[in-house]
Amino acid sequence: MRGYPYYAVVDTPTIIDDFIYRSPVVAIASKFPIVEIASVSADQQAASLLGLSEFHFSRQPLRATIDIPHIGLTDCYVTHFKSKRSLFDDPLPDTIVPSETALSRFAGQRLGSWGSAMLRGTEANLLLLAILKQRESSTRPMLLMGDFNDELSSSCLEQLIAGNVFGMSDSDIKRLIGYYRLYDSWDLFTQNTEQVSLLRSPTHYFGSKTSVLDYILLSQEFNAQYLGSLFEVSDYHTEDKHLINSSFDEDGYSTDHAIPCVTLSLRN
């Protein structure tokens, strides 16, 4: 891959026919050496506390430990959470509601949509648990990137950037919890710029509806508000030409999402 000589995956897609694939996998490409690559597994004991058994991510997340100049080994995670598509396509059994009726279709879509939301939220929080455990053991900076398939402010995903701990004082939260938190790179960028009226570009278009589904989350080493940080988010933009001004010759096989991009600069 031009300009990104280091590349890694931890899973393989299913080949249907020749160059047709299903069950896509996540991957990472880097300008800097990848010194370790690992798949991220769900903590089954934690999953059981949620009433789940033998939980598996719908798409296997990966962790790549990358040797980044000035900051050193950094744990970079790539994920693709469950989509909002219904968790099941088959009609509801007759024992729930009569099949082949408007009621069956309506109720089935509601249950299927909620099933997808539960899976997406569970994936997010079990991945976060794995990230926190790795942070505790490695003490390395961390990034989480990918297609989250939902707004970060949704009830499914809001825990990814939450910093509150009930019963703990604000001073203790700042002193003890900031080390483990992830921050939305857009928020870090806007807090560093005087252009407070900046609008965040969408990363997904569905008819006339737009949304932000793709994110880059960063640990406090990239948060300029943290006195010990080495980097700050000096630029944030969204690559969307292939969506809003596309050319089939160039963009015929591009992603249907826009791509968030951040620039990390050394602090003075």
Coordinates of C-alpha atoms in Angstrom, one line a residue, residues 50 52 55 82-83 87 111-125 156:
L50 CA -24.2 -9.3 31.3
L52 CA -24.3 -13.6 27.8
F55 CA -19.8 -14.0 23.3
K82 CA -22.4 -4.3 14.5
S83 CA -24.5 -2.4 12.0
L87 CA -30.2 -8.8 13.9
L111 CA -37.0 -6.6 17.9
G112 CA -34.3 -7.0 15.2
S113 CA -33.2 -3.4 15.5
W114 CA -33.0 -3.6 19.3
G115 CA -31.0 -6.8 19.0
S116 CA -28.5 -5.1 16.8
A117 CA -28.3 -2.2 19.2
M118 CA -27.7 -4.5 22.2
L119 CA -25.0 -6.3 20.3
R120 CA -23.3 -3.1 19.2
G121 CA -23.4 -1.7 22.7
T122 CA -22.0 -5.0 24.1
E123 CA -19.2 -5.1 21.6
A124 CA -18.3 -1.5 22.4
N125 CA -18.2 -2.0 26.2
C156 CA -24.9 2.1 22.8

